[in-house]
Short mmCIF file of C-alpha atoms and ligand atoms in Angstrom, two decimals:
data_model
loop_
_atom_site.label_atom_id
_atom_site.label_comp_id
_atom_site.label_asym_id
_atom_site.label_seq_id
_atom_site.Cartn_x
_atom_site.Cartn_y
_atom_site.Cartn_z
CA MET A 641 87.18 94.51 140.54
CA ASN A 642 89.51 92.04 138.87
CA PRO A 643 89.71 91.95 135.12
CA PRO A 644 87.89 88.94 133.72
CA ASN A 645 90.42 86.08 133.80
CA LEU A 646 93.25 87.44 131.73
CA ALA A 647 96.07 85.09 130.74
CA GLN A 648 98.43 88.08 130.93
CA ALA A 649 97.11 90.15 133.83
CA SER A 650 99.64 92.95 133.19
CA LEU A 651 97.67 93.97 130.09
CA PHE A 652 95.17 95.64 132.38
CA ARG A 653 96.78 98.65 134.02
CA ASN A 654 95.47 101.72 135.81
CA CYS A 655 98.31 103.90 134.60
CA ASN A 656 99.62 105.59 131.49
CA PHE A 657 102.75 104.94 129.49
CA TYR A 658 104.52 108.22 128.83
CA LEU A 659 107.94 109.84 129.37
CA GLY A 660 109.35 106.33 129.02
CA HIS A 661 107.62 104.95 132.14
CA TRP A 662 104.41 103.59 133.48
CA LYS A 663 103.00 106.40 135.57
CA ASP A 664 99.90 106.93 137.63
CA PHE A 665 98.68 110.27 138.89
CA SER A 666 97.15 111.76 142.01
CA LYS A 667 93.90 112.59 140.23
CA MET A 668 92.13 109.71 138.52
CA ILE A 669 89.06 109.25 136.31
CA PRO A 670 86.80 106.28 137.10
CA VAL A 671 85.91 103.90 134.28
CA TYR A 672 82.65 101.93 134.27
CA ASP A 673 81.47 98.64 132.79
CA PRO A 674 78.46 99.71 130.69
CA SER A 675 76.76 96.34 131.29
CA SER A 676 76.69 96.62 135.08
CA ASN A 677 77.50 100.28 135.60
CA GLN A 678 80.10 99.16 138.14
CA GLU A 679 83.46 100.86 138.32
CA ILE A 680 86.19 98.71 136.80
CA GLY A 681 89.12 100.94 137.68
CA SER A 682 90.43 104.43 137.20
CA VAL A 683 93.03 106.06 134.98
CA PRO A 684 95.07 109.25 135.28
CA ASP A 685 93.37 112.59 134.73
CA LEU A 686 96.47 114.29 133.40
CA PRO A 687 96.77 118.07 133.50
CA ALA A 688 98.23 120.13 130.66
CA GLU A 689 101.77 120.16 132.21
CA GLU A 690 102.01 116.38 131.92
CA ILE A 691 100.84 116.46 128.31
CA ARG A 692 103.42 119.16 127.61
CA ALA A 693 106.13 116.93 129.07
CA ALA A 694 104.96 114.01 126.91
CA ILE A 695 105.13 116.22 123.82
CA LEU A 696 108.68 117.30 124.68
CA PHE A 697 109.66 113.67 125.12
CA ALA A 698 108.03 112.81 121.79
CA GLU A 699 109.88 115.61 120.02
CA LYS A 700 113.24 114.12 121.10
CA GLU A 701 112.21 110.67 119.89
CA GLN A 702 110.84 112.10 116.63
CA ARG A 703 114.32 113.01 115.41
CA SER A 704 115.63 109.45 115.64
CA TRP A 705 112.38 107.70 114.62
CA ALA A 706 112.27 109.72 111.41
CA LYS A 707 115.75 108.43 110.59
CA THR A 708 114.95 104.72 111.05
CA LEU A 709 114.77 102.71 107.88
CA PRO A 710 111.25 101.91 106.64
CA LYS A 711 112.18 98.25 106.97
CA GLU A 712 112.95 98.70 110.67
CA ARG A 713 109.68 100.52 111.26
CA ALA A 714 107.91 97.72 109.43
CA LYS A 715 109.50 95.18 111.75
CA TYR A 716 108.25 96.95 114.87
CA LEU A 717 104.74 97.24 113.44
CA ARG A 718 104.67 93.56 112.46
CA ASN A 719 105.89 92.49 115.91
CA TRP A 720 103.19 94.62 117.48
CA ALA A 721 100.48 93.19 115.22
CA ASN A 722 101.65 89.63 115.99
CA LEU A 723 101.49 90.32 119.72
CA MET A 724 97.96 91.62 119.36
CA ILE A 725 96.92 88.39 117.68
CA GLN A 726 98.74 86.29 120.29
CA ASN A 727 96.89 88.19 123.03
CA ARG A 728 93.59 88.42 121.17
CA GLU A 729 91.52 86.77 123.88
CA ASP A 730 92.78 89.04 126.66
CA LEU A 731 92.46 92.18 124.55
CA ALA A 732 88.92 91.17 123.57
CA LYS A 733 87.97 90.61 127.21
CA ILE A 734 89.29 94.02 128.20
CA MET A 735 87.34 95.58 125.35
CA THR A 736 84.07 93.87 126.21
CA TRP A 737 84.52 94.82 129.83
CA GLU A 738 84.99 98.52 129.22
CA GLN A 739 82.95 98.97 126.04
CA GLY A 740 80.17 96.39 126.36
CA LYS A 741 80.26 94.86 122.88
CA PRO A 742 79.75 91.08 122.61
CA LEU A 743 82.97 89.12 123.04
CA ALA A 744 82.81 87.75 119.47
CA GLU A 745 82.69 91.32 118.15
CA SER A 746 85.61 92.30 120.37
CA ARG A 747 87.66 89.41 119.00
CA GLY A 748 86.78 90.59 115.51
CA GLU A 749 87.85 94.12 116.38
CA ILE A 750 91.23 92.94 117.66
CA ASP A 751 91.89 91.19 114.33
CA TYR A 752 90.68 94.30 112.49
CA ALA A 753 92.90 96.53 114.64
CA ALA A 754 95.98 94.34 114.14
CA SER A 755 95.35 94.33 110.39
CA TYR A 756 96.10 98.07 110.24
CA LEU A 757 99.49 97.56 111.89
CA GLU A 758 100.26 94.73 109.48
CA TRP A 759 99.05 96.68 106.43
CA PHE A 760 101.08 99.77 107.25
CA ALA A 761 104.14 97.66 108.08
CA GLU A 762 103.99 96.78 104.39
CA GLU A 763 103.14 100.29 103.19
CA ALA A 764 106.09 101.76 105.15
CA LYS A 765 108.36 100.37 102.43
CA ARG A 766 106.38 101.84 99.53
CA THR A 767 106.44 105.59 100.07
CA TYR A 768 107.97 106.64 96.78
CA GLY A 769 109.09 110.06 95.64
CA ASP A 770 109.34 111.38 92.08
CA ILE A 771 112.01 112.34 89.59
CA ILE A 772 110.39 115.18 87.68
CA PRO A 773 111.20 116.01 84.05
CA THR A 774 113.21 119.23 84.14
CA HIS A 775 112.45 122.51 82.37
CA ARG A 776 116.12 123.65 82.27
CA LYS A 777 119.15 121.59 81.24
CA GLU A 778 121.23 122.42 84.30
CA LEU A 779 118.49 121.54 86.78
CA ARG A 780 117.39 118.21 88.25
CA LEU A 781 114.00 118.17 89.94
CA LEU A 782 112.82 115.64 92.46
CA SER A 783 110.45 115.21 95.37
CA TRP A 784 110.25 112.87 98.31
CA LYS A 785 108.01 112.23 101.30
CA GLU A 786 108.90 113.22 104.85
CA PRO A 787 107.13 112.50 108.13
CA ILE A 788 105.06 115.46 109.34
CA GLY A 789 106.31 114.98 112.90
CA VAL A 790 104.87 114.43 116.37
CA THR A 791 101.26 113.34 116.00
CA GLY A 792 98.48 113.59 118.56
CA ILE A 793 95.62 111.18 118.05
CA LEU A 794 92.17 111.46 119.64
CA THR A 795 90.02 108.36 119.39
CA PRO A 796 86.49 107.33 120.38
CA TRP A 797 84.97 104.68 122.61
CA ASN A 798 83.02 102.72 120.00
CA PHE A 799 86.11 100.99 118.55
CA PRO A 800 88.63 101.33 121.38
CA SER A 801 91.43 99.46 119.62
CA SER A 802 91.03 99.71 115.85
CA MET A 803 90.53 103.47 115.75
CA ILE A 804 93.96 103.77 117.40
CA THR A 805 95.81 101.34 115.14
CA ARG A 806 94.17 102.84 112.04
CA LYS A 807 96.00 106.06 112.94
CA VAL A 808 99.11 104.83 114.68
CA GLY A 809 99.93 102.27 111.95
CA PRO A 810 100.30 104.83 109.14
CA ALA A 811 101.81 107.47 111.44
CA LEU A 812 104.60 105.20 112.63
CA ALA A 813 105.11 103.79 109.13
CA ALA A 814 105.55 107.32 107.80
CA GLY A 815 108.12 108.09 110.51
CA CYS A 816 105.93 110.09 112.94
CA VAL A 817 105.84 109.34 116.67
CA VAL A 818 102.44 109.29 118.34
CA ILE A 819 100.80 110.45 121.54
CA SER A 820 97.49 108.68 121.86
CA LYS A 821 94.57 110.02 123.86
CA PRO A 822 91.88 107.34 124.01
CA SER A 823 88.34 108.03 125.11
CA GLU A 824 88.15 108.36 128.89
CA LEU A 825 85.25 105.86 128.68
CA THR A 826 87.43 103.08 127.19
CA PRO A 827 91.08 103.75 128.04
CA TYR A 828 92.10 100.20 128.94
CA SER A 829 92.31 98.90 125.37
CA ALA A 830 94.73 101.71 124.55
CA ILE A 831 96.78 101.03 127.68
CA ALA A 832 96.97 97.33 126.74
CA LEU A 833 98.23 98.39 123.31
CA ALA A 834 101.00 100.34 125.04
CA VAL A 835 102.00 97.22 127.02
CA LEU A 836 102.29 95.28 123.76
CA ALA A 837 104.15 98.14 122.05
CA GLN A 838 106.79 97.79 124.76
CA GLU A 839 106.94 94.03 124.26
CA ALA A 840 107.28 94.61 120.52
CA GLY A 841 110.43 96.64 121.27
CA LEU A 842 109.16 100.06 120.21
CA PRO A 843 111.36 102.84 121.62
CA PRO A 844 109.52 104.45 124.58
CA GLY A 845 108.80 107.82 122.97
CA VAL A 846 107.31 106.36 119.80
CA PHE A 847 103.91 105.47 121.25
CA GLN A 848 102.78 107.20 124.43
CA VAL A 849 99.31 106.89 125.92
CA VAL A 850 97.87 109.74 127.95
CA THR A 851 94.44 109.81 129.57
CA GLY A 852 92.45 112.74 130.88
CA ARG A 853 89.82 115.27 129.98
CA PRO A 854 89.34 115.59 126.22
CA GLU A 855 89.49 119.42 126.17
CA THR A 856 92.68 119.59 128.25
CA ILE A 857 94.55 117.17 126.04
CA ALA A 858 93.12 118.35 122.72
CA ASP A 859 93.88 121.98 123.58
CA GLU A 860 97.48 121.11 124.42
CA PHE A 861 97.84 119.21 121.13
CA LEU A 862 96.39 122.22 119.32
CA ASP A 863 98.35 124.95 121.11
CA ASN A 864 101.70 123.24 121.45
CA PRO A 865 103.89 123.87 118.39
CA GLY A 866 105.68 120.57 119.14
CA VAL A 867 102.62 118.68 117.83
CA LYS A 868 102.62 118.88 114.07
CA LYS A 869 99.64 116.72 113.23
CA ILE A 870 96.33 115.80 114.83
CA SER A 871 94.09 112.95 113.79
CA PHE A 872 90.61 112.71 115.30
CA THR A 873 87.74 110.25 115.05
CA GLY A 874 84.51 111.37 116.65
CA SER A 875 81.53 113.63 116.24
CA THR A 876 81.15 116.32 113.57
CA ARG A 877 80.44 118.82 116.35
CA VAL A 878 83.84 118.25 117.99
CA GLY A 879 85.55 117.92 114.60
CA LYS A 880 84.43 121.44 113.71
CA ILE A 881 85.86 122.83 116.96
CA LEU A 882 89.21 121.11 116.33
CA LEU A 883 89.31 122.32 112.74
CA GLU A 884 88.66 125.88 113.79
CA LYS A 885 91.29 125.77 116.54
CA SER A 886 93.85 124.09 114.25
CA ALA A 887 93.79 127.21 112.07
CA LYS A 888 95.88 129.11 114.63
CA GLN A 889 99.03 127.17 113.70
CA ILE A 890 97.79 125.78 110.36
CA LYS A 891 98.17 122.45 112.10
CA ARG A 892 97.75 119.40 109.87
CA ILE A 893 94.52 117.67 110.80
CA SER A 894 92.63 114.56 109.69
CA LEU A 895 89.01 114.19 110.72
CA GLU A 896 86.87 111.08 110.58
CA LEU A 897 83.47 112.31 111.71
CA GLY A 898 79.83 111.38 111.88
CA GLY A 899 77.60 109.81 109.26
CA ASN A 900 73.91 109.45 108.51
CA ALA A 901 74.10 106.47 106.19
CA PRO A 902 71.21 105.72 103.87
CA PHE A 903 70.43 102.04 103.31
CA ILE A 904 68.44 101.87 100.07
CA VAL A 905 66.55 98.74 99.05
CA PHE A 906 65.06 98.59 95.56
CA ALA A 907 62.23 96.23 94.67
CA ASP A 908 64.49 94.20 92.36
CA ALA A 909 66.92 93.38 95.22
CA ASN A 910 67.36 90.00 96.82
CA LEU A 911 65.40 90.83 99.99
CA LYS A 912 66.91 88.03 102.05
CA GLU A 913 70.38 89.38 101.31
CA ALA A 914 69.21 92.93 101.99
CA VAL A 915 67.93 91.92 105.42
CA LYS A 916 71.21 90.13 106.16
CA GLY A 917 73.13 93.28 105.16
CA ALA A 918 70.77 95.47 107.18
CA ILE A 919 71.37 93.42 110.32
CA ALA A 920 75.14 93.55 109.85
CA SER A 921 75.26 97.23 109.07
CA LYS A 922 72.66 98.49 111.54
CA PHE A 923 73.17 96.34 114.59
CA ARG A 924 76.96 95.81 114.71
CA ASN A 925 78.19 97.23 118.00
CA THR A 926 74.52 97.80 118.97
CA GLY A 927 74.28 100.44 116.26
CA GLN A 928 77.17 102.45 117.64
CA THR A 929 79.30 102.81 114.51
CA CYS A 930 79.71 105.89 112.37
CA VAL A 931 79.15 103.80 109.22
CA CYS A 932 76.01 102.04 110.38
CA ALA A 933 72.80 102.33 108.40
CA ASN A 934 70.88 105.21 109.91
CA ARG A 935 68.03 105.72 107.44
CA PHE A 936 66.33 102.81 105.67
CA LEU A 937 64.81 103.78 102.33
CA VAL A 938 62.82 100.91 100.87
CA GLU A 939 60.90 100.89 97.58
CA GLU A 940 57.19 101.01 98.36
CA LYS A 941 56.37 97.69 96.63
CA VAL A 942 58.58 95.71 99.03
CA ALA A 943 58.66 97.98 102.09
CA ASP A 944 56.19 95.96 104.12
CA GLU A 945 57.80 92.63 103.26
CA PHE A 946 61.27 94.00 104.07
CA ALA A 947 60.08 95.38 107.43
CA THR A 948 58.44 92.07 108.34
CA MET A 949 61.55 90.09 107.46
CA LEU A 950 63.82 92.52 109.31
CA ALA A 951 61.65 92.54 112.44
CA GLU A 952 61.58 88.76 112.43
CA GLU A 953 65.40 88.58 112.42
CA VAL A 954 65.60 91.27 115.10
CA SER A 955 63.20 89.27 117.30
CA LYS A 956 65.86 86.53 117.45
CA PHE A 957 68.49 88.84 118.97
CA LYS A 958 69.83 88.19 122.42
CA VAL A 959 70.46 91.37 124.40
CA GLY A 960 72.72 91.24 127.43
CA ASN A 961 76.18 91.36 128.93
CA GLY A 962 78.73 90.88 126.15
CA PHE A 963 80.41 88.08 128.10
CA GLU A 964 77.28 85.91 128.05
CA GLU A 965 77.08 83.10 125.53
CA GLY A 966 74.85 83.91 122.56
CA VAL A 967 74.50 87.64 123.30
CA ASN A 968 74.74 89.67 120.08
CA GLN A 969 73.49 93.04 121.38
CA GLY A 970 75.32 94.67 124.25
CA PRO A 971 74.40 97.78 126.22
CA LEU A 972 74.73 101.31 124.92
CA ILE A 973 77.80 103.07 126.21
CA HIS A 974 75.96 105.15 128.83
CA SER A 975 72.56 106.43 129.86
CA ALA A 976 72.87 109.58 127.71
CA ALA A 977 73.19 107.33 124.64
CA LEU A 978 70.08 105.44 125.71
CA HIS A 979 68.13 108.67 126.13
CA LYS A 980 69.12 109.79 122.64
CA VAL A 981 67.86 106.54 121.08
CA ASP A 982 64.67 106.68 123.10
CA SER A 983 64.03 110.29 122.15
CA HIS A 984 64.51 109.42 118.45
CA VAL A 985 62.03 106.55 118.75
CA LYS A 986 59.45 108.70 120.55
CA ASP A 987 59.85 111.54 118.06
CA ALA A 988 59.44 109.19 115.05
CA LEU A 989 56.31 107.61 116.56
CA GLN A 990 54.87 110.99 117.34
CA LYS A 991 55.41 112.08 113.71
CA GLY A 992 53.50 109.09 112.34
CA GLY A 993 55.99 106.20 112.51
CA LYS A 994 54.66 102.71 113.29
CA LEU A 995 56.31 100.35 115.72
CA ARG A 996 57.24 96.89 114.40
CA ILE A 997 59.40 95.67 117.27
CA GLY A 998 61.21 97.09 120.29
CA GLY A 999 60.73 100.75 121.01
CA LYS A 1000 61.72 101.12 124.64
CA PRO A 1001 64.51 100.62 127.20
CA HIS A 1002 65.15 96.92 127.76
CA SER A 1003 63.86 95.17 130.88
CA LEU A 1004 67.51 94.45 131.79
CA GLY A 1005 67.69 98.09 132.82
CA GLY A 1006 70.85 100.22 132.76
CA SER A 1007 71.71 101.33 129.23
CA PHE A 1008 70.23 98.30 127.46
CA TYR A 1009 67.73 99.21 124.75
CA GLU A 1010 65.39 96.97 122.79
CA PRO A 1011 66.51 96.54 119.16
CA THR A 1012 63.86 98.49 117.30
CA VAL A 1013 62.28 98.56 113.84
CA LEU A 1014 59.91 101.37 112.83
CA THR A 1015 58.04 101.83 109.55
CA ASN A 1016 56.32 104.86 108.00
CA VAL A 1017 59.02 107.09 109.43
CA THR A 1018 58.82 110.60 108.06
CA GLU A 1019 61.77 112.45 106.56
CA ASP A 1020 61.56 115.19 109.18
CA SER A 1021 61.96 112.73 112.07
CA LEU A 1022 65.03 113.26 114.23
CA CYS A 1023 66.33 109.78 113.37
CA PHE A 1024 66.45 110.84 109.69
CA GLN A 1025 68.07 114.17 110.50
CA GLU A 1026 70.78 112.98 112.92
CA GLU A 1027 72.89 109.94 113.66
CA THR A 1028 71.00 107.85 116.25
CA PHE A 1029 74.04 105.76 117.27
CA GLY A 1030 71.90 102.97 118.64
CA PRO A 1031 69.79 99.92 117.71
CA LEU A 1032 67.04 101.72 115.80
CA ALA A 1033 66.15 100.83 112.20
CA PRO A 1034 63.70 103.46 110.89
CA ILE A 1035 62.09 102.66 107.51
CA HIS A 1036 60.72 105.18 105.03
CA SER A 1037 59.30 104.00 101.72
CA PHE A 1038 59.90 105.64 98.34
CA LYS A 1039 58.39 105.35 94.87
CA THR A 1040 61.17 106.27 92.42
CA GLU A 1041 64.95 106.11 92.15
CA GLU A 1042 65.09 109.92 91.96
CA GLU A 1043 63.20 110.19 95.22
CA ALA A 1044 65.51 107.68 96.93
CA LEU A 1045 68.56 109.61 95.75
CA ARG A 1046 67.14 112.94 96.81
CA ILE A 1047 66.44 111.68 100.34
CA ALA A 1048 69.78 109.85 100.56
CA ASN A 1049 71.64 113.07 99.76
CA ALA A 1050 69.49 115.31 101.97
CA THR A 1051 72.04 115.46 104.76
CA SER A 1052 75.05 117.60 105.59
CA VAL A 1053 77.23 114.51 106.13
CA GLY A 1054 78.37 111.79 103.72
CA LEU A 1055 80.30 108.89 105.16
CA ALA A 1056 78.93 105.44 104.25
CA SER A 1057 75.94 104.49 102.11
CA TYR A 1058 74.37 101.18 101.16
CA MET A 1059 72.15 100.01 98.34
CA TYR A 1060 70.59 96.73 97.34
CA THR A 1061 69.56 96.27 93.72
CA ASN A 1062 70.26 93.85 90.89
CA ASP A 1063 70.11 96.43 88.11
CA PRO A 1064 73.68 97.16 86.88
CA ALA A 1065 72.73 100.42 85.17
CA ARG A 1066 71.10 101.65 88.35
CA ILE A 1067 74.17 100.66 90.37
CA TRP A 1068 76.30 102.92 88.17
CA ARG A 1069 73.80 105.79 88.26
CA MET A 1070 73.40 105.61 92.00
CA THR A 1071 77.04 105.09 92.97
CA GLU A 1072 78.03 108.04 90.78
CA SER A 1073 75.38 110.35 92.27
CA ILE A 1074 75.37 109.44 95.91
CA GLU A 1075 77.16 111.96 98.12
CA ALA A 1076 79.19 109.67 100.36
CA GLY A 1077 82.83 108.69 100.70
CA MET A 1078 81.95 104.99 100.71
CA VAL A 1079 79.25 103.03 98.88
CA ALA A 1080 78.41 99.41 99.61
CA VAL A 1081 76.42 97.64 96.89
CA ASN A 1082 74.59 94.45 97.92
CA GLU A 1083 76.78 94.24 101.04
CA GLY A 1084 76.35 95.39 104.63
CA ILE A 1085 79.95 95.62 105.90
CA LEU A 1086 82.49 97.71 104.04
CA SER A 1087 85.34 98.23 106.50
CA THR A 1088 88.70 96.58 105.93
CA GLU A 1089 92.28 97.80 106.11
CA GLN A 1090 93.04 97.91 102.37
CA VAL A 1091 90.32 100.41 101.40
CA PRO A 1092 90.17 104.20 101.78
CA PHE A 1093 87.90 104.89 104.75
CA GLY A 1094 86.49 108.40 105.04
CA GLY A 1095 83.73 110.77 104.17
CA VAL A 1096 82.68 113.78 102.14
CA LYS A 1097 80.78 116.92 103.19
CA GLU A 1098 80.77 117.28 107.00
CA SER A 1099 81.91 113.67 107.53
CA GLY A 1100 85.52 114.71 107.62
CA ILE A 1101 88.82 115.36 105.92
CA GLY A 1102 91.24 112.68 104.76
CA ARG A 1103 91.25 108.92 104.36
CA GLU A 1104 92.36 106.14 106.66
CA GLY A 1105 93.60 102.68 105.72
CA SER A 1106 94.54 101.75 102.13
CA LYS A 1107 97.51 103.01 100.14
CA TYR A 1108 96.32 106.58 100.84
CA GLY A 1109 96.23 106.40 104.65
CA ILE A 1110 99.97 106.98 105.05
CA GLU A 1111 99.79 110.26 103.11
CA GLU A 1112 97.92 111.84 106.04
CA TYR A 1113 101.23 111.70 107.98
CA GLN A 1114 103.59 112.87 105.24
CA GLU A 1115 104.70 116.13 103.71
CA ILE A 1116 106.09 116.33 100.19
CA LYS A 1117 109.46 118.00 99.83
CA TYR A 1118 110.51 119.28 96.40
CA ILE A 1119 114.22 119.61 95.58
CA CYS A 1120 115.49 121.81 92.77
CA TRP A 1121 119.12 120.90 92.11
CA GLY A 1122 121.13 123.28 89.96
CA GLY A 1123 124.53 123.14 88.21
CA GLN A 1124 123.97 119.71 86.72
CA SER A 1125 124.54 120.21 82.99
C1 LIG B 1212 83.63 103.95 113.20
O1 LIG B 1212 82.49 103.73 113.55
O2 LIG B 1212 84.19 105.02 113.49
C2 LIG B 1212 84.46 102.96 112.44
C3 LIG B 1212 83.72 101.80 111.98
C4 LIG B 1212 84.55 100.86 111.16
O3 LIG B 1212 85.77 100.97 111.04
O4 LIG B 1212 83.93 99.99 110.57
#
């Protein structure tokens, strides 16, 4: 199949950029359009030897990239960001084609992705060291930051572009070269980024893209001493495996893992705003974000009204192929994702939940699912215990603030959380007590490049974006300089 009308057709390629060339491979992995389930192409299924060669190539480049001036690195990153914006429409089409999200959301993601390159172009110039007050007259003490070294990044299918730039921006800014392994479900956005990296003038070993089986590539990153740092976004289950395996070489690792975000609505909240926030948080990317509201906790007095208002807004959704005008809910990524959502809905209903809207696979077939609102959902329902990663809004009502907080924190993960209330004292109490890396108050979308994105508990290790993101790719070196008196 031809890519959908790209202005620059070369952005869509069935090969990888590594070892300084565009290369295909004898064994390929097919990639499917989740809207039609048709194959859109295939990308290399690289074996460990090829990954090893890419790492060797990266190690050579690492020495010179680390020596470039921050200002030069900033220039490359800015050029790259500008090219992303210039090619926004094509990149968005590629994303919608392989990932399924509505075109407007893909355009938004391209801007979001480019913003990380732009932000870290600026941060590259601000990685200060310290002059430390000495404890002996003849000594001078100082410290500075150094790049960790060759970095392997492993990124998911739900945000095929921004999860890469959120890692590659700070890595390159810090002076680390990157080998990027995108999800095998959505490799084309990463490959398009490699095309633009070349156009931006990046030296060939600075950003390589390799596709293949996740275990093969991750294991090579973990076992190969040439890779000094790994950054992963994905499930907590896989994060734990990587963390355990990284112990062998004490490999530096950043993990951005799953969430189970509570969305708490108190009776004093502006309900119209709360519904608006709920729609944005829950249904962005058809509910396939790790920060999306997973458990709705609504104060008993307004629970019914909130559910009615939410269901009414959901009834206006248009589900369909992301390229169609007006569609705001695309398909789920694959049939396994659909089965998970459906099993959560069935389980909640069986445990006493009540259906307000949706509740079954969509008549469009494939992996389309009806946007769903359930009330009276019990705390022991699967959708309260695990991330659903789909268009299901389960509502549970509570009576007191203490109860809301107890339920909100009754999870092993702690990424995002949301609350709607107009009581300032309660906002302080709740934000201080909630066990999450990110808290949104009277707002449904919290992601942006200038804030520290990340979680507590089993939601991961480290922060992305913000002034802290670059630290994930740096080591601190301390220098003790004698004979100075
Ligand atoms: C994610 O779902 O992993 C990221 C979402 C975001 O950046 O908003």
